[in-house]
mmCIF file of C-alpha atoms in Angstrom:
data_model
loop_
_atom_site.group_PDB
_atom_site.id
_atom_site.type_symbol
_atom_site.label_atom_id
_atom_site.label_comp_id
_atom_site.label_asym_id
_atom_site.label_seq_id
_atom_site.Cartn_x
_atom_site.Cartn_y
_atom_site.Cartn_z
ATOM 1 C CA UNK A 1 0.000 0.000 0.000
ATOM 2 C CA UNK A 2 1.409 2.945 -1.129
ATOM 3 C CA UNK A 3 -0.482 6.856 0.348
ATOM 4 C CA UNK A 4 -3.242 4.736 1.876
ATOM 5 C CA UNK A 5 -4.215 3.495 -1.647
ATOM 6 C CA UNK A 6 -5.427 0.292 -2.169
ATOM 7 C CA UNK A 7 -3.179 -1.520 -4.918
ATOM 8 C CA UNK A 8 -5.724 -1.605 -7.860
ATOM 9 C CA UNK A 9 -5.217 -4.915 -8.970
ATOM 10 C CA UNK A 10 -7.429 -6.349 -6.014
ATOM 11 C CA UNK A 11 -10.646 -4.279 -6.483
ATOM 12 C CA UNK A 12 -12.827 -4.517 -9.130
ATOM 13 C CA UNK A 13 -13.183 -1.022 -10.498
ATOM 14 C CA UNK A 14 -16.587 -1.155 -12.458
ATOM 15 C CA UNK A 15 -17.896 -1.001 -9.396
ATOM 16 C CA UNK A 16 -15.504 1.730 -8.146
ATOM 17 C CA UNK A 17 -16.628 3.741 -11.054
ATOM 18 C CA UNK A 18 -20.378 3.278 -10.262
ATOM 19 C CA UNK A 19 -19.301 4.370 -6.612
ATOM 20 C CA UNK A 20 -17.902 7.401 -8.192
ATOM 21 C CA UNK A 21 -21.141 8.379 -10.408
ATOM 22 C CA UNK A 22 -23.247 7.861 -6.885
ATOM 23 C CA UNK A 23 -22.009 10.429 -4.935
ATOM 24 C CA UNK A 24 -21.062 12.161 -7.822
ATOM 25 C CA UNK A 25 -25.011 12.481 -8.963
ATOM 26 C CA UNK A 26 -25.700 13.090 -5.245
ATOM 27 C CA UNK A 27 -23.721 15.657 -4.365
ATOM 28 C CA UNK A 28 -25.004 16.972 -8.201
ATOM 29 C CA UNK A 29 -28.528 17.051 -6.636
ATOM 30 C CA UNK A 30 -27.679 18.968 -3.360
ATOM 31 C CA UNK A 31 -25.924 21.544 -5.710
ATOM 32 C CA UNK A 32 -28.314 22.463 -8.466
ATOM 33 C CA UNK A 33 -31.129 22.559 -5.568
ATOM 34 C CA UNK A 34 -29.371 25.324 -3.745
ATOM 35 C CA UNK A 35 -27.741 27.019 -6.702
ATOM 36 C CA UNK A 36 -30.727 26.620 -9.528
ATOM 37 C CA UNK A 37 -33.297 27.156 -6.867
ATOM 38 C CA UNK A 38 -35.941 26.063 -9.427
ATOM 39 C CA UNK A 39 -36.619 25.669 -13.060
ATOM 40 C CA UNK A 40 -35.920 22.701 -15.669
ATOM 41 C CA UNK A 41 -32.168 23.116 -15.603
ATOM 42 C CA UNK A 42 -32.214 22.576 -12.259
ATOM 43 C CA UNK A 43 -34.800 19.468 -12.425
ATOM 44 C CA UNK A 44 -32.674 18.029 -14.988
ATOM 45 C CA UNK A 45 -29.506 17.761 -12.576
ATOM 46 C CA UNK A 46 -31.915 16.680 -9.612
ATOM 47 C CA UNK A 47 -32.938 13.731 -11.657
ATOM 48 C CA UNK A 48 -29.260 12.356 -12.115
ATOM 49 C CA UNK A 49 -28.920 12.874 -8.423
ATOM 50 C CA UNK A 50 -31.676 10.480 -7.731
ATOM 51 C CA UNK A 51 -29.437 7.724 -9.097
ATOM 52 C CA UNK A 52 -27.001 8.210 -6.542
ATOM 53 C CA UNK A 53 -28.447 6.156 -3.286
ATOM 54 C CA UNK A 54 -29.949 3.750 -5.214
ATOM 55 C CA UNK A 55 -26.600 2.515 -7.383
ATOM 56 C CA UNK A 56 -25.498 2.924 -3.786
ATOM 57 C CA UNK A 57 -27.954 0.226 -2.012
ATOM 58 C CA UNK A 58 -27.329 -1.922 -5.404
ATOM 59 C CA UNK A 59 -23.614 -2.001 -4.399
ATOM 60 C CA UNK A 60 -24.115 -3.317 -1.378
ATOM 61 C CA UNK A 61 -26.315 -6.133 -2.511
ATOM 62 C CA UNK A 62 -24.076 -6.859 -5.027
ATOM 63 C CA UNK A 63 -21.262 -7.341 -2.537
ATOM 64 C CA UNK A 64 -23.092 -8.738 -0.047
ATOM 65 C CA UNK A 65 -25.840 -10.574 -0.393
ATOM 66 C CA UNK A 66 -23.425 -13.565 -1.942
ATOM 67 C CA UNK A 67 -21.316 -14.023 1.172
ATOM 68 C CA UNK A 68 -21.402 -16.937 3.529
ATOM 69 C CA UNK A 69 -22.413 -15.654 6.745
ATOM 70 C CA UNK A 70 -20.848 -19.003 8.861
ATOM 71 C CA UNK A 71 -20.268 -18.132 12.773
ATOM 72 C CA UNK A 72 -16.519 -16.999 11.337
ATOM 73 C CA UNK A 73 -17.917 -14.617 8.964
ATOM 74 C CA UNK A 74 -20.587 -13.548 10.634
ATOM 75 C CA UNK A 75 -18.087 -12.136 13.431
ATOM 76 C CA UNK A 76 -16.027 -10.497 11.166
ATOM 77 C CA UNK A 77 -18.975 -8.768 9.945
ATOM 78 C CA UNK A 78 -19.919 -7.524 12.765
ATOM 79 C CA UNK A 79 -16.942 -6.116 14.127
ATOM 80 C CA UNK A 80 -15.535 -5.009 10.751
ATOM 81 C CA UNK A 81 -18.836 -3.803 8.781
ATOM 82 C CA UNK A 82 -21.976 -3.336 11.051
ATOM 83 C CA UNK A 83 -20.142 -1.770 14.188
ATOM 84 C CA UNK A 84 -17.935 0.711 12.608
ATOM 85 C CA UNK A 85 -21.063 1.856 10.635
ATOM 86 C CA UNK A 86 -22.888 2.260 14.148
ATOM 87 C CA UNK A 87 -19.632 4.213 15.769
ATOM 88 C CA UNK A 88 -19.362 6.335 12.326
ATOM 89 C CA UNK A 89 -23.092 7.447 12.701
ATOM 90 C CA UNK A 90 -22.916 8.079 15.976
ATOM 91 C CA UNK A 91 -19.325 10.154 15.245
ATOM 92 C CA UNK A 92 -20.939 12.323 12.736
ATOM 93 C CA UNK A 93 -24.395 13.076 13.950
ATOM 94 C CA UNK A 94 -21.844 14.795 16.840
ATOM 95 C CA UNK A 95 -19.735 16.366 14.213
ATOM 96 C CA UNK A 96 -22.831 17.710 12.110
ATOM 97 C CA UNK A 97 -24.481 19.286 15.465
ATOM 98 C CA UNK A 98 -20.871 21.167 15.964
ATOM 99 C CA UNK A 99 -20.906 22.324 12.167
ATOM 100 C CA UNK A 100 -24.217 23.316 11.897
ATOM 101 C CA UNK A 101 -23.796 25.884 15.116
ATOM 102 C CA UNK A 102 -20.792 27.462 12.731
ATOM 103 C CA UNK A 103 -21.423 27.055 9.789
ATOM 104 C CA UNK A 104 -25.279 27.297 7.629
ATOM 105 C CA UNK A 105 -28.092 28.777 8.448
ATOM 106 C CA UNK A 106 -30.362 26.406 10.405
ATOM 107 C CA UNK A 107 -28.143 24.904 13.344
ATOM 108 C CA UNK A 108 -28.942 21.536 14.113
ATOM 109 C CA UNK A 109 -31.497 21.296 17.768
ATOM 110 C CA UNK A 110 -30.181 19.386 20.608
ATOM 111 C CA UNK A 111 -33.207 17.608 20.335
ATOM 112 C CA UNK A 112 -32.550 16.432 16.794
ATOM 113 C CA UNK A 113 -29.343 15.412 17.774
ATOM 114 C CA UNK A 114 -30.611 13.458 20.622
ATOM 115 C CA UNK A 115 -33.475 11.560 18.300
ATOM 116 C CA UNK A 116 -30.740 10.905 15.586
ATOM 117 C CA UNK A 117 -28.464 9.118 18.324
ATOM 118 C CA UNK A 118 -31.199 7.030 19.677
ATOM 119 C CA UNK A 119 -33.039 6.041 16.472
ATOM 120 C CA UNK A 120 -36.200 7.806 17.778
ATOM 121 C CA UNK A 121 -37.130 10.045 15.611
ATOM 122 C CA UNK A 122 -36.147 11.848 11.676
ATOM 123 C CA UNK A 123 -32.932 13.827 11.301
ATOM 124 C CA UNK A 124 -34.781 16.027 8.614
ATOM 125 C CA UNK A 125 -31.472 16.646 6.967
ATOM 126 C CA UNK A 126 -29.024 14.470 4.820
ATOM 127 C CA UNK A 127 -28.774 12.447 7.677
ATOM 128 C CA UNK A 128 -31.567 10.441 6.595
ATOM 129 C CA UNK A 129 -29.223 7.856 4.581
ATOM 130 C CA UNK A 130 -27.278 6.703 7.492
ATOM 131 C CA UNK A 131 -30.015 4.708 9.647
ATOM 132 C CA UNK A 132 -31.890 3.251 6.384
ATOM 133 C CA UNK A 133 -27.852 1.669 6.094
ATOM 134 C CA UNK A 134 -27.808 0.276 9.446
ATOM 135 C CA UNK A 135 -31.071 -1.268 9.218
ATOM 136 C CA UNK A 136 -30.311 -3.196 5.668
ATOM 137 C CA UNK A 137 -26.835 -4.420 7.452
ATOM 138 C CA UNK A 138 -28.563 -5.422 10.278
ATOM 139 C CA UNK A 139 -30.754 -7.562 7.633
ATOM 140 C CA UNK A 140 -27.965 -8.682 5.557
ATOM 141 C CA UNK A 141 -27.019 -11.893 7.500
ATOM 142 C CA UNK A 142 -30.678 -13.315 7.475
ATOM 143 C CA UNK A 143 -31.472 -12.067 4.037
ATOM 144 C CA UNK A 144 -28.124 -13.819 2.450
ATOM 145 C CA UNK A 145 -29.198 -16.653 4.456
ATOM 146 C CA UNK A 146 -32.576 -16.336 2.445
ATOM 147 C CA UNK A 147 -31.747 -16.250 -0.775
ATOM 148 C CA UNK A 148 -28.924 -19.067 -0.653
ATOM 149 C CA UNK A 149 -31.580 -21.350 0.898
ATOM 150 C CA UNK A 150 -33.804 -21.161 -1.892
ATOM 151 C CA UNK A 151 -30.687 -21.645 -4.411
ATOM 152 C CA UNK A 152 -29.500 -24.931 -2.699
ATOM 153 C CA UNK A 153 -33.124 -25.669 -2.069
ATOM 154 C CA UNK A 154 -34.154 -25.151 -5.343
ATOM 155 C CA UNK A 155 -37.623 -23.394 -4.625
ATOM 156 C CA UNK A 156 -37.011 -20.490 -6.964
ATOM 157 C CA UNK A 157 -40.701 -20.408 -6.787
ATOM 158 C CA UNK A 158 -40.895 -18.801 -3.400
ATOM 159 C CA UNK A 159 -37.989 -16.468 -4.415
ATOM 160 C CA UNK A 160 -39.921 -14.771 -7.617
ATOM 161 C CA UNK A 161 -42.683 -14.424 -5.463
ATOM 162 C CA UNK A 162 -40.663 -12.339 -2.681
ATOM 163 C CA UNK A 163 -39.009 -10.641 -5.760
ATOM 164 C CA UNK A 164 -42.952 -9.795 -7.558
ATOM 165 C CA UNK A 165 -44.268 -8.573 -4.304
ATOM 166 C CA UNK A 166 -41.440 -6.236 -3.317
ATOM 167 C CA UNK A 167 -41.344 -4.654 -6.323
ATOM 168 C CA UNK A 168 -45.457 -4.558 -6.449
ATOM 169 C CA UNK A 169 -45.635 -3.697 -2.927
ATOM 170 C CA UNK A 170 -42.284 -1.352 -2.720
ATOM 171 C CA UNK A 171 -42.361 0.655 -6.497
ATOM 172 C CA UNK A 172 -46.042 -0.225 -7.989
ATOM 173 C CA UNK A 173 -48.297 0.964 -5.477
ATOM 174 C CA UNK A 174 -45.798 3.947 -4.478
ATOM 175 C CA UNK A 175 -45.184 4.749 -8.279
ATOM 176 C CA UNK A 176 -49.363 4.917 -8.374
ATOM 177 C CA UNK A 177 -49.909 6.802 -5.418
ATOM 178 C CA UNK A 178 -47.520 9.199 -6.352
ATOM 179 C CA UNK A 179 -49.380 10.090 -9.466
ATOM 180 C CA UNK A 180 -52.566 10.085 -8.069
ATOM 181 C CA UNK A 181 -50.929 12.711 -5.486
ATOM 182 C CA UNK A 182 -50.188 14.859 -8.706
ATOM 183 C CA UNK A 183 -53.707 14.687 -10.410
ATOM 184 C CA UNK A 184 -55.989 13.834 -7.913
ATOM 185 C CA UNK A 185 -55.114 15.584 -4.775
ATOM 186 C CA UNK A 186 -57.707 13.617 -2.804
ATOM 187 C CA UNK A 187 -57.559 10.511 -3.305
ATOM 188 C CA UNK A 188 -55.071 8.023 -1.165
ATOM 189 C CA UNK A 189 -53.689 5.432 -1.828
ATOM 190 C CA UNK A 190 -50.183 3.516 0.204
ATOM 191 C CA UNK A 191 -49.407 -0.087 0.644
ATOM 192 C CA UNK A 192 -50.351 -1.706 3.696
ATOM 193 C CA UNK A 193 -47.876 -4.659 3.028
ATOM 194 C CA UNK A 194 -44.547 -3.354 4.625
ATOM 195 C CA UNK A 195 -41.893 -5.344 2.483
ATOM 196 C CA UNK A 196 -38.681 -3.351 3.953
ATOM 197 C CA UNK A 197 -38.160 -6.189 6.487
ATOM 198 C CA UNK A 198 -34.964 -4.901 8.055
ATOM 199 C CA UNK A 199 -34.678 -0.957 7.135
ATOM 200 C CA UNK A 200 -35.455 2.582 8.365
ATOM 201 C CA UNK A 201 -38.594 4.811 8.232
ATOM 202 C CA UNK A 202 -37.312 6.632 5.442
ATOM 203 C CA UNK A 203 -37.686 7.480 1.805
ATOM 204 C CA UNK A 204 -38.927 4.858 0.249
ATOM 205 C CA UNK A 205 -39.172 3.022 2.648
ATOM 206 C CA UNK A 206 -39.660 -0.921 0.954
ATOM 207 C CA UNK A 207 -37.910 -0.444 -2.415
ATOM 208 C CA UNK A 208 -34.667 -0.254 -0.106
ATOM 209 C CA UNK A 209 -35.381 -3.721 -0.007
ATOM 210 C CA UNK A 210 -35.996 -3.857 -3.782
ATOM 211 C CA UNK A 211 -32.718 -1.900 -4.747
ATOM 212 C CA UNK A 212 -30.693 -4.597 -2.575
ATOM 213 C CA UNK A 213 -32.032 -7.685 -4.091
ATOM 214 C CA UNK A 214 -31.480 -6.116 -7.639
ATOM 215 C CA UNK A 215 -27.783 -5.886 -7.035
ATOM 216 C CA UNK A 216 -27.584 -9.491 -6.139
ATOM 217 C CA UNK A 217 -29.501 -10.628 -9.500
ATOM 218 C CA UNK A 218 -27.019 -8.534 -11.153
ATOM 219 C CA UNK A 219 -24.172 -10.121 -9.535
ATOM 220 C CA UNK A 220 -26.363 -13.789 -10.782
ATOM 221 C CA UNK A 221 -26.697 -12.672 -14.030
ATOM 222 C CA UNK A 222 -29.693 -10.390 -14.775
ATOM 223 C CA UNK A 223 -30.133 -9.232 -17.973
ATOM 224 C CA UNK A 224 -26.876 -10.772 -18.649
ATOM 225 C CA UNK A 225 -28.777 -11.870 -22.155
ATOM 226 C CA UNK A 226 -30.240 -8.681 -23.735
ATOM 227 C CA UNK A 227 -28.149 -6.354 -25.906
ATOM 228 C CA UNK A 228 -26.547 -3.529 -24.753
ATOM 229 C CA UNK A 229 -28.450 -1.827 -27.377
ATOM 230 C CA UNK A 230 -31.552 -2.511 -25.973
ATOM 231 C CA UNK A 231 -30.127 -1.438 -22.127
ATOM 232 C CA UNK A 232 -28.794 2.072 -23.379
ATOM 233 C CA UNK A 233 -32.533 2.777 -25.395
ATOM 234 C CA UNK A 234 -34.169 1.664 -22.269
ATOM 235 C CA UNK A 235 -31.942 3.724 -19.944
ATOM 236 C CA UNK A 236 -32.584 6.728 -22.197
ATOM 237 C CA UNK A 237 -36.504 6.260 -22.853
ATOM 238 C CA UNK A 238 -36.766 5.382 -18.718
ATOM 239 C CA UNK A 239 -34.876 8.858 -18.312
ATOM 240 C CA UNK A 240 -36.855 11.137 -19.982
ATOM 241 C CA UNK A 241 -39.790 9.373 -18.714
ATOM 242 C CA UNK A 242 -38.312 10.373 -15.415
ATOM 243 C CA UNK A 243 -37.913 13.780 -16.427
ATOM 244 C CA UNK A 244 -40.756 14.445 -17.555
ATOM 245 C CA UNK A 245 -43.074 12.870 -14.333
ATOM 246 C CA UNK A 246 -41.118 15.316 -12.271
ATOM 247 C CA UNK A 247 -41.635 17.894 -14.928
ATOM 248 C CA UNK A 248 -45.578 17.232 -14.724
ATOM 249 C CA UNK A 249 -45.131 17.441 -10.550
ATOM 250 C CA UNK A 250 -43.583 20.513 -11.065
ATOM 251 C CA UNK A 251 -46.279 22.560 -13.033
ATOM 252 C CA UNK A 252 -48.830 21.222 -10.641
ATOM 253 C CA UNK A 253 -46.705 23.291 -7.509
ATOM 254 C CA UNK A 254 -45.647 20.120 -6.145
ATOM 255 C CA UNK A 255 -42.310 20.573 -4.070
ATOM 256 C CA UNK A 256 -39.209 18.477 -5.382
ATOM 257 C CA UNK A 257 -39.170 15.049 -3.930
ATOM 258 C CA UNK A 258 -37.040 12.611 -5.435
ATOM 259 C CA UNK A 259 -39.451 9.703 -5.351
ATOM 260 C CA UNK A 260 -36.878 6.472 -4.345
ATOM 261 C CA UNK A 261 -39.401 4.467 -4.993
ATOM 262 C CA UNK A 262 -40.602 5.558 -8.159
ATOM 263 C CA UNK A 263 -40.339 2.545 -10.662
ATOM 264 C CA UNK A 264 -39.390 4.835 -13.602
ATOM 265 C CA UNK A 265 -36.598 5.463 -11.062
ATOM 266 C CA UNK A 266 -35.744 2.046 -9.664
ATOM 267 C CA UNK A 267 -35.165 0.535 -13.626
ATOM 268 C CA UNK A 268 -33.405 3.489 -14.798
ATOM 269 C CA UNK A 269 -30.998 2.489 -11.980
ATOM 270 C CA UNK A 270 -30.832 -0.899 -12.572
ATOM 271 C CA UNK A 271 -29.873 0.115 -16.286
ATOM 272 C CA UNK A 272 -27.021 2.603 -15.449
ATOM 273 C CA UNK A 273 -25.772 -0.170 -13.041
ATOM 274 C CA UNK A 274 -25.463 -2.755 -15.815
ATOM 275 C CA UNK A 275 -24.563 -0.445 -18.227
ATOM 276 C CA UNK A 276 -21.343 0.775 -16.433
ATOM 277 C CA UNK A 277 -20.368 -2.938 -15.751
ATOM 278 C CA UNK A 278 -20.500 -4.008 -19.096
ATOM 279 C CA UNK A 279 -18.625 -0.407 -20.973
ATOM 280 C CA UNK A 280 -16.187 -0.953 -18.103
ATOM 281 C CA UNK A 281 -14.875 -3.969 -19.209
ATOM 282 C CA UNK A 282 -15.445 -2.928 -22.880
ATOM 283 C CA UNK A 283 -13.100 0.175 -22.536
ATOM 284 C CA UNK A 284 -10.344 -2.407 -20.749
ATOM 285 C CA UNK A 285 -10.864 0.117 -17.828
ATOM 286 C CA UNK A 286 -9.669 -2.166 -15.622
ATOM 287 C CA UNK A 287 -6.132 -2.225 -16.874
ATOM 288 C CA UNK A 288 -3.410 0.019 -14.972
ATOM 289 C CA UNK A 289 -3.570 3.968 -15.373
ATOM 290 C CA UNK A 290 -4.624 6.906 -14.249
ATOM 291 C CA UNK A 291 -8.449 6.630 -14.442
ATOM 292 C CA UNK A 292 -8.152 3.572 -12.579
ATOM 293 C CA UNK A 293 -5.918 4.958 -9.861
ATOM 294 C CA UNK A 294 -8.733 7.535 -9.538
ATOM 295 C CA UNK A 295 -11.605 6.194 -9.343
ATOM 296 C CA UNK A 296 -10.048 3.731 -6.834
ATOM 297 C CA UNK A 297 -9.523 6.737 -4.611
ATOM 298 C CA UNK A 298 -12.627 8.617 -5.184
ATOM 299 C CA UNK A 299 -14.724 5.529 -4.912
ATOM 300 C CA UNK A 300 -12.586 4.748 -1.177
ATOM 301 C CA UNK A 301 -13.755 8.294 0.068
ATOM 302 C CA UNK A 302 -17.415 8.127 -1.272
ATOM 303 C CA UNK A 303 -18.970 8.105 2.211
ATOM 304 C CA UNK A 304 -16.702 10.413 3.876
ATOM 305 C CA UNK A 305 -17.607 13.240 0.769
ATOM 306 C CA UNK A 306 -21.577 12.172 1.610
ATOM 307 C CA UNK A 307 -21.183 13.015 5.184
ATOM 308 C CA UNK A 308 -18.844 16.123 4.269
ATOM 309 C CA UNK A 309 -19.740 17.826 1.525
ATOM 310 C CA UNK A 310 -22.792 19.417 2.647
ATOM 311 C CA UNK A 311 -20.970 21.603 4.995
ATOM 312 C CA UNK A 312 -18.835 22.268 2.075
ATOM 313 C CA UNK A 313 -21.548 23.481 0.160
ATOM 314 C CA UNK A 314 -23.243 25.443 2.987
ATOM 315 C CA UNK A 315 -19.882 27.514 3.328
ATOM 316 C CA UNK A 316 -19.678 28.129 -0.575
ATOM 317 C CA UNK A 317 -23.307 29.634 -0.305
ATOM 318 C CA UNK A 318 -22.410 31.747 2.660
ATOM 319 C CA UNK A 319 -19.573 33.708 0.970
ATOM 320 C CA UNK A 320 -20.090 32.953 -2.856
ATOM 321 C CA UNK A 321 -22.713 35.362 -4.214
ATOM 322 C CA UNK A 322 -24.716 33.687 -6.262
ATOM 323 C CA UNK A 323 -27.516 36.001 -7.435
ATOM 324 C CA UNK A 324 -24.210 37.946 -9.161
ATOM 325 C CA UNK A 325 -23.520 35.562 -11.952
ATOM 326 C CA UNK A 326 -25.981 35.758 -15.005
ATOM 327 C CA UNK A 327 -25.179 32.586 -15.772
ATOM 328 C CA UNK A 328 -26.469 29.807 -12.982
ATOM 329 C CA UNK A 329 -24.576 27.043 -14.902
ATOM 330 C CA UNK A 330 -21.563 28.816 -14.767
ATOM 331 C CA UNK A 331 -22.425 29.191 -10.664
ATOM 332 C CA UNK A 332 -23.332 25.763 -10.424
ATOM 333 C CA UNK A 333 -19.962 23.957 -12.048
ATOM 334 C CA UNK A 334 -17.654 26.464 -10.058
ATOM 335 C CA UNK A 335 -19.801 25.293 -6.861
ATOM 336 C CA UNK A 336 -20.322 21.356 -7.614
ATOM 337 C CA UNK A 337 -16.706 21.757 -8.035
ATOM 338 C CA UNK A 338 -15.155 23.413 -4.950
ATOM 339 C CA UNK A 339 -17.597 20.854 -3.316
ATOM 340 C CA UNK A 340 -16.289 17.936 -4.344
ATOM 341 C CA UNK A 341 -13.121 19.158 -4.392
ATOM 342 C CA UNK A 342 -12.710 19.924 -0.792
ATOM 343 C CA UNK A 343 -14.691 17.385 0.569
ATOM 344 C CA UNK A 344 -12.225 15.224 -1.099
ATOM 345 C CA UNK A 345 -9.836 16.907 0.273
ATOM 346 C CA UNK A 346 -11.177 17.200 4.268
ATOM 347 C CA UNK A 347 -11.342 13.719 3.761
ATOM 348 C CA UNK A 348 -7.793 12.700 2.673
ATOM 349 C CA UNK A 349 -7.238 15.036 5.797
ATOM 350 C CA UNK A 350 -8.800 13.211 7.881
ATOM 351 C CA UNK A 351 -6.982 9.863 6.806
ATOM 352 C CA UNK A 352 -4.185 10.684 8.432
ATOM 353 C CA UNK A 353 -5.740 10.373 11.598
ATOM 354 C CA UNK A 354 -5.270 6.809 11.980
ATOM 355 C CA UNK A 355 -8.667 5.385 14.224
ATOM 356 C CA UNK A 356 -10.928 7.633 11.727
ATOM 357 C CA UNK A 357 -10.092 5.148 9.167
ATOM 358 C CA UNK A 358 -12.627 2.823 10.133
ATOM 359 C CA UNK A 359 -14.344 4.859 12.707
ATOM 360 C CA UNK A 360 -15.752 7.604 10.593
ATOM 361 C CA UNK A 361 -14.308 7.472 7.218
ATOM 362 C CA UNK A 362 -15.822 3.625 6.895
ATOM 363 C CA UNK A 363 -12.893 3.136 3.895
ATOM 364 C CA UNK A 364 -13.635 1.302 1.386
#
């Protein structure tokens, strides 16, 4: 190990680079929202960003869901994955109550702090992400356990009908309730059949659960037999589908909301994901260079620049005038950039403190 870099040979970088367009379309979608304020420029960045914690969840079921949780494992797991995600949350919910007295607009309530801590109650920030984690790793053993059971048992049966109902139950009904919220205000509808099983009262709520299992039929071959020409059409019709929904939401005064479990959403994701695998190996990405070297690093600091780079942003919008520049895209690159940049760069300072590489950098 050379600079606390991984040597690249042992990682498999397509999915480094899909790490790298996650928090790259999410810290995309906090930008535009505070530099674009509104309009369709602004919509279309938001709608990349929505890919970001959904190629995110996919990751993990991708690397996950396939392991062998034996009593050995299992231990490892616990101490090396599960608790250092536990101490990191608890780390930065403390860190984020310090910034927010210094640096934004809207400092974080003791209160808040207190609920976020103890799992009691919503963070109503960015902070959101961290317990829907906690509660699909605390799942992960039992669920892996799950779907190798039906493999050795052979009862693929029971599996598709897991698979039909989550996605019925966690993107259908959601997907349909969400346009009846658009065009008819008054009418309700939500799904009574929870299918989340181990996750947090959060956005979307049971398509977490859908988002994880579709990164383990990846990893098993999904769609490993349709043309890439067909996944790149699909990808582009699902996006502009996407685009437009929000579009319609938009005209009708309906505040941005980004929907997780929207199914336009969930396949577009699914797309991008094997998409990126396949023009990975395609482009021999995965030889040595540069680009590998960087998205190695990038992808190794992806949750550190999550939990940082809001207060990065809220510092660029305190002293960067924004109203000044004519041109908001102009604002919005300079901004995205300086925000990435130095979260990046906070975080490769806080590498050198030895403990915070596990304890609140979670390095990947």
């Amino acid at each position: 190990m050379r600079n606390g870099i991984v040597p690249v040979g042992k990682r498999n970088n397509a999915l480094d680079v899909i790490r790298c367009i996650a928090i790259v379309a999410v810290v995309c979608e906090h930008t535009s929202s505070s530099v674009f304020l509104s309009g369709r420029m602004q919509l279309i960045f938001q709608v990349f960003g929505t890919l970001g914690v959904p190629l995110f969840v996919m990751l993990t079921g991708y690397l996950m869901l396939d392991r062998r949780f034996d009593r050995e494992y299992t231990e490892r797991y616990l101490q090396n994955n599960l608790l250092p995600l536990f101490i990191a949350a608890e780390l930065w919910n403390i860190l984020w109550y310090g910034l927010s007295h210094v640096i934004g607009d809207t400092p974080i309530a003791l209160s808040t702090a207190l609920s976020v801590a103890f799992f009691y109650g919503p963070s109503g920030n960015g902070f959101w992400y961290i317990p829907m984690a906690i509660g699909l790793y605390l799942g992960l053993p039992i669920i892996s356990k799950l779907v190798h059971w039906i493999d050795e048992e052979k009862i693929g049966q029971y599996g598709w009908v897991l698979v039909g109902c989550a996605l019925f139950f966690g993107t259908v009904i959601p997907t349909c309730a969400q346009f009846l919220s658009i065009h008819f205000p008054g009418y309700y509808m939500e799904s009574v059949l929870n299918m989340n099983i181990f996750g947090a009262d959060v956005w979307g709520s049971s398509v977490w659960m859908v988002y994880l299992l579709l990164g383990y039929s990846i990893r098993r071959g999904l769609f490993e037999k349709v043309h890439t020409g067909i996944l790149c059409v699909a990808l582009c019709v699902l996006l502009v589908f996407l685009y437009v929904f929000h579009l319609d939401a938009f005209k009708h005064g309906i505040a941005w909301d980004p929907y997780y479990a929207n199914a336009l959403l969930v396949f577009s994701a699914v797309m991008l994901f094997v998409l990126m695998m396949r023009f990975v190996d395609a482009l021999h990405f995965r030889d040595e260079g540069l680009p590998k070297r960087v998205t190695c690093w990038v992808s190794r600091y992806s949750f550190a620049v999550y939990m940082i780079h809001f207060w990065i942003l809220a510092t660029c919008l305190r002293f960067i005038p924004i109203e000044t520049f004519s041109m908001r895209l102009f604002a919005f690159v300079m901004i995205f950039g300086i925000t990435f940049g130095g979260s990046l760069f906070f975080a490769r300072m806080l590498y050198f403190i030895r403990p915070s590489r596990k304890w609140l950098l979670l390095m990947k």
